[in-house]
PDB file of N, CA and C in Angstrom:
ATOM      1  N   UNK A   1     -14.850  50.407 -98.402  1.00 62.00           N
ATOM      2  CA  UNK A   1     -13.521  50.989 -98.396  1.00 62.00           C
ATOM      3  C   UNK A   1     -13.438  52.155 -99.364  1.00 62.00           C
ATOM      4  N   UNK A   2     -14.217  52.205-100.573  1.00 78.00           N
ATOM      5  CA  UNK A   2     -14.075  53.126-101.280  1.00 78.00           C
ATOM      6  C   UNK A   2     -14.922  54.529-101.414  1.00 78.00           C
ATOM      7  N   UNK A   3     -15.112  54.615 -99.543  1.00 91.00           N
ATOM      8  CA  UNK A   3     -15.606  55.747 -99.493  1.00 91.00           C
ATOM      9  C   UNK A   3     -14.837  56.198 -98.303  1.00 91.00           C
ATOM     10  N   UNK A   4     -14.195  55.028 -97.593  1.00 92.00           N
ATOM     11  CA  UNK A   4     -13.437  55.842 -96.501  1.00 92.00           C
ATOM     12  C   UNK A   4     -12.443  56.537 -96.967  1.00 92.00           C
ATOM     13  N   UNK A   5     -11.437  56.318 -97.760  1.00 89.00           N
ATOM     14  CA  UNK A   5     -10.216  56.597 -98.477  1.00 89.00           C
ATOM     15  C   UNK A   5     -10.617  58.441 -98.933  1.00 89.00           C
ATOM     16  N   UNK A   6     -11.684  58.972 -99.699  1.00 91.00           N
ATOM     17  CA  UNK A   6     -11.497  60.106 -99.596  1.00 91.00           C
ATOM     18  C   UNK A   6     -11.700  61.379 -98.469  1.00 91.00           C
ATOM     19  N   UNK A   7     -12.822  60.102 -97.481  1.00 92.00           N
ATOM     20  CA  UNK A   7     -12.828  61.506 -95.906  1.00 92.00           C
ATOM     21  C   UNK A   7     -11.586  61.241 -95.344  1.00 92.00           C
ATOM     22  N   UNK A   8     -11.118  60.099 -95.331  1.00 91.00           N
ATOM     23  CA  UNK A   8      -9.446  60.108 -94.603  1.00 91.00           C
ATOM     24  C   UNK A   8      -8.491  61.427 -95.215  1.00 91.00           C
ATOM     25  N   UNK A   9      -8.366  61.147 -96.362  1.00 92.00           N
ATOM     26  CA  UNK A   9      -7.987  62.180 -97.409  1.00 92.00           C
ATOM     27  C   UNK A   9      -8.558  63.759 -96.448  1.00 92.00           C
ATOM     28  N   UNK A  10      -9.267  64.025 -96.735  1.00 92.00           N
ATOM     29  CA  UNK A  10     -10.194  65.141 -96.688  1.00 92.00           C
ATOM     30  C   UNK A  10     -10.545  65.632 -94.982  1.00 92.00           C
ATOM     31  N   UNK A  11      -9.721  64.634 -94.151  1.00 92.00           N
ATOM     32  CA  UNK A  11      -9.794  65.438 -92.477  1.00 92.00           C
ATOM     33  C   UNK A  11      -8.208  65.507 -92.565  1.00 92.00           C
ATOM     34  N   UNK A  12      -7.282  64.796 -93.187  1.00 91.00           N
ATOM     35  CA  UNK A  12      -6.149  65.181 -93.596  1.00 91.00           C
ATOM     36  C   UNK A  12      -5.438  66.255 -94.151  1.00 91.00           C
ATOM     37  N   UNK A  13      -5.852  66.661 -95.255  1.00 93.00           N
ATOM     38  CA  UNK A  13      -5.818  67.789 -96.243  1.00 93.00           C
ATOM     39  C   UNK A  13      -5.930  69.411 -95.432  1.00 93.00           C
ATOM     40  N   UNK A  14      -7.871  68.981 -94.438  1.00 92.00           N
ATOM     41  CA  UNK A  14      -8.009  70.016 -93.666  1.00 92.00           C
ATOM     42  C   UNK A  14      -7.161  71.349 -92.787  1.00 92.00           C
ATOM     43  N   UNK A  15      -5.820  70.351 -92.502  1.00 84.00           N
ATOM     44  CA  UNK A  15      -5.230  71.165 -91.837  1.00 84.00           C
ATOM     45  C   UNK A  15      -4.289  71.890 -92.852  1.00 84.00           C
ATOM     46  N   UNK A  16      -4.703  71.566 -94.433  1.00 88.00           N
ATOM     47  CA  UNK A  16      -3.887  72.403 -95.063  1.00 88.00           C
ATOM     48  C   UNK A  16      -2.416  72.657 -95.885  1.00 88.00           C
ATOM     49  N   UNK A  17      -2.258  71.186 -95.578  1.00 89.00           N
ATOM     50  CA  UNK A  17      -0.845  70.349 -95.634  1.00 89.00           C
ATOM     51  C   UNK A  17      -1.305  69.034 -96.653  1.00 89.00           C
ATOM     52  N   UNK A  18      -0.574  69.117 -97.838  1.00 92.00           N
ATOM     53  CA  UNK A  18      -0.844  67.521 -98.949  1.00 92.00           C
ATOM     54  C   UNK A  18      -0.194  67.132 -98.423  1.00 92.00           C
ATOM     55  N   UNK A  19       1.042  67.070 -97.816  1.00 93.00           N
ATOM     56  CA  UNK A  19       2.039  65.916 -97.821  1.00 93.00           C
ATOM     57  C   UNK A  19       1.453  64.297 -96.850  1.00 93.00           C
ATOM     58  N   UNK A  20       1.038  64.441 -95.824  1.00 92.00           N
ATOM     59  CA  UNK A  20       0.775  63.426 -95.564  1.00 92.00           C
ATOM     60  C   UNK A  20      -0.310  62.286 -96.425  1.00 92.00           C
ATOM     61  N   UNK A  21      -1.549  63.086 -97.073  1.00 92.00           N
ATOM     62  CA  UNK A  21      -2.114  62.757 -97.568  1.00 92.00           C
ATOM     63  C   UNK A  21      -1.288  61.963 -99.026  1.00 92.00           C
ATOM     64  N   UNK A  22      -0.002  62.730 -99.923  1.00 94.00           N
ATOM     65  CA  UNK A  22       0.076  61.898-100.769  1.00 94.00           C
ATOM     66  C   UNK A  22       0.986  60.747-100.133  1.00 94.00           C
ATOM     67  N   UNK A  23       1.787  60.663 -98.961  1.00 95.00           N
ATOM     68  CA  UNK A  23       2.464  59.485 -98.194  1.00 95.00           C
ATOM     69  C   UNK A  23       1.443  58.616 -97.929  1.00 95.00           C
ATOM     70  N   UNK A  24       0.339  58.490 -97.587  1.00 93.00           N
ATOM     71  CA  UNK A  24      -1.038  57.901 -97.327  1.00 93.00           C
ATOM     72  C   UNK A  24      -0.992  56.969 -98.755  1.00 93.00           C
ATOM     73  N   UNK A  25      -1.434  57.904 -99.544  1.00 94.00           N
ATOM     74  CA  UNK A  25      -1.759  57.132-101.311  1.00 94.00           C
ATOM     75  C   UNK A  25      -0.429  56.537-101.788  1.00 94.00           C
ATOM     76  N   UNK A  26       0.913  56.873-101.182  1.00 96.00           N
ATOM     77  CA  UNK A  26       2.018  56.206-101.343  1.00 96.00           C
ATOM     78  C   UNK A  26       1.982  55.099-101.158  1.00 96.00           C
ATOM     79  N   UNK A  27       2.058  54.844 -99.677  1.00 96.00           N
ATOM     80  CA  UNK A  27       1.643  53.644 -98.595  1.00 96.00           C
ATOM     81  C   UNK A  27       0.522  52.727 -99.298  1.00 96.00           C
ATOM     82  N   UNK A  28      -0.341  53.240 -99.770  1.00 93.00           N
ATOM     83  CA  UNK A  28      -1.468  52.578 -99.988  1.00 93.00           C
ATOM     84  C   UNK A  28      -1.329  51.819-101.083  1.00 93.00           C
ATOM     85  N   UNK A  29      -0.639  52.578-102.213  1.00 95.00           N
ATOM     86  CA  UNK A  29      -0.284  51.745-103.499  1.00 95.00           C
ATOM     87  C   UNK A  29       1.033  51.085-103.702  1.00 95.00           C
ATOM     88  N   UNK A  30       2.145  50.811-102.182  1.00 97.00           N
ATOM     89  CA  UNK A  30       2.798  50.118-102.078  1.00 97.00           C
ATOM     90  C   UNK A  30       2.632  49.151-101.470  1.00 97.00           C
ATOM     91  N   UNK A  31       1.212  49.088-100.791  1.00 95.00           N
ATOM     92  CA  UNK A  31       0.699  47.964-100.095  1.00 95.00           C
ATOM     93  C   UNK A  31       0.208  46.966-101.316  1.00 95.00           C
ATOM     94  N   UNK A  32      -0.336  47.946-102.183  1.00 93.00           N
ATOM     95  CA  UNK A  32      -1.595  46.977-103.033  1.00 93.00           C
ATOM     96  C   UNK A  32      -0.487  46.230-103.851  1.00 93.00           C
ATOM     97  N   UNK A  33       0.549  46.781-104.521  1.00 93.00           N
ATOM     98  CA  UNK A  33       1.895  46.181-105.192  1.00 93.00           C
ATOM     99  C   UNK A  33       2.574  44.919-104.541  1.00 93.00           C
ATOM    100  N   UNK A  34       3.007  45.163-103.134  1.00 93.00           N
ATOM    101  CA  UNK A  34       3.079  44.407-102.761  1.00 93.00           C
ATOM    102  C   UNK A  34       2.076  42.753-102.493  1.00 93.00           C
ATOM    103  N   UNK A  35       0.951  43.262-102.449  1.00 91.00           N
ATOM    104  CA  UNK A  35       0.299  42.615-102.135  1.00 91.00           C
ATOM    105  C   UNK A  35      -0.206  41.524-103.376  1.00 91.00           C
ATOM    106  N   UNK A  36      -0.267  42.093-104.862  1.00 90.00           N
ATOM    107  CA  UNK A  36      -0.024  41.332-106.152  1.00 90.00           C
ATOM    108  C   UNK A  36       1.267  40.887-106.457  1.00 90.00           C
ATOM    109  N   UNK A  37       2.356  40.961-106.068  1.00 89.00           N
ATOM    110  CA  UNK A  37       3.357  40.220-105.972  1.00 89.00           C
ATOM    111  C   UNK A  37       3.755  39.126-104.549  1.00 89.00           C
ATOM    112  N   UNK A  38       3.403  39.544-103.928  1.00 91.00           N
ATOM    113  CA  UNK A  38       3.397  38.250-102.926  1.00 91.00           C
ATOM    114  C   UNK A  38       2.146  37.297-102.705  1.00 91.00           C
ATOM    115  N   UNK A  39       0.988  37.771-102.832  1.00 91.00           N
ATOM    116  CA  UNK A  39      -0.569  37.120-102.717  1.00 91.00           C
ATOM    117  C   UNK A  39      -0.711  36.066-103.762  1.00 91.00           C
ATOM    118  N   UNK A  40      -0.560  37.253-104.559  1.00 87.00           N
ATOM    119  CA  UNK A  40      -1.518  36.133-106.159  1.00 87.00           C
ATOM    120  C   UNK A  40      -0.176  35.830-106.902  1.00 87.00           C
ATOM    121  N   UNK A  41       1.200  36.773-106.818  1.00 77.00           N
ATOM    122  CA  UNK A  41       2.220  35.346-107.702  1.00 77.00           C
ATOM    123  C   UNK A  41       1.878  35.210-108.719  1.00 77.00           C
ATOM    124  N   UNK A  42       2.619  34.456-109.582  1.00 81.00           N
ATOM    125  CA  UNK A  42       2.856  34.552-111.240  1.00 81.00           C
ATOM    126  C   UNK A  42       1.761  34.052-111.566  1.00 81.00           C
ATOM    127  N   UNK A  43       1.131  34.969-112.174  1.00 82.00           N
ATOM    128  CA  UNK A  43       0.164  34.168-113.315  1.00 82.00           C
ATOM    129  C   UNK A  43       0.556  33.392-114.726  1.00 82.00           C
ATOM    130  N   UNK A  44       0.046  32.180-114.749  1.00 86.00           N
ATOM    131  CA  UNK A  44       0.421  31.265-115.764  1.00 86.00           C
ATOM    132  C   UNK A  44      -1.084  31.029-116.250  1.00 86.00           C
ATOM    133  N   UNK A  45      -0.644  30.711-117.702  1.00 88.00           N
ATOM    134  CA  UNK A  45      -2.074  30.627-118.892  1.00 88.00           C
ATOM    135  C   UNK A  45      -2.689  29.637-118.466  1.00 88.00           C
ATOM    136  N   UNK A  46      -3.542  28.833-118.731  1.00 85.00           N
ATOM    137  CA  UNK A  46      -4.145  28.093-118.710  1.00 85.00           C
ATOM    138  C   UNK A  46      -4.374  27.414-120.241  1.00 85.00           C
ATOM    139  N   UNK A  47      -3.860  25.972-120.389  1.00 76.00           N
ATOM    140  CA  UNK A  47      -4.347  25.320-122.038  1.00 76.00           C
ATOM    141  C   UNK A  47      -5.721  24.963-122.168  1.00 76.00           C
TER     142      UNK A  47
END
């Protein structure tokens, strides 16, 4: 995955236009947010 993310980026960009590309990294880091608040949930210590 952490090599698709910059050619996605980068056939994106091509036409010359950021905006979709930073809605992309938007999307992407509202997924991952989401995804540590609903997935993994409160972390509690361990005694």
């Amino acid at each position: 995955m952490l090599i698709v993310i910059p050619i996605v980026i980068g056939v994106i960009v091509s036409g010359g236009n950021f905006t979709p590309a930073i809605f992309l990294i938007g999307a992407l880091a509202l997924i991952g947010a989401l995804s540590y608040i609903f997935i993994v949930g409160k972390i509690e210590e361990n005694n």
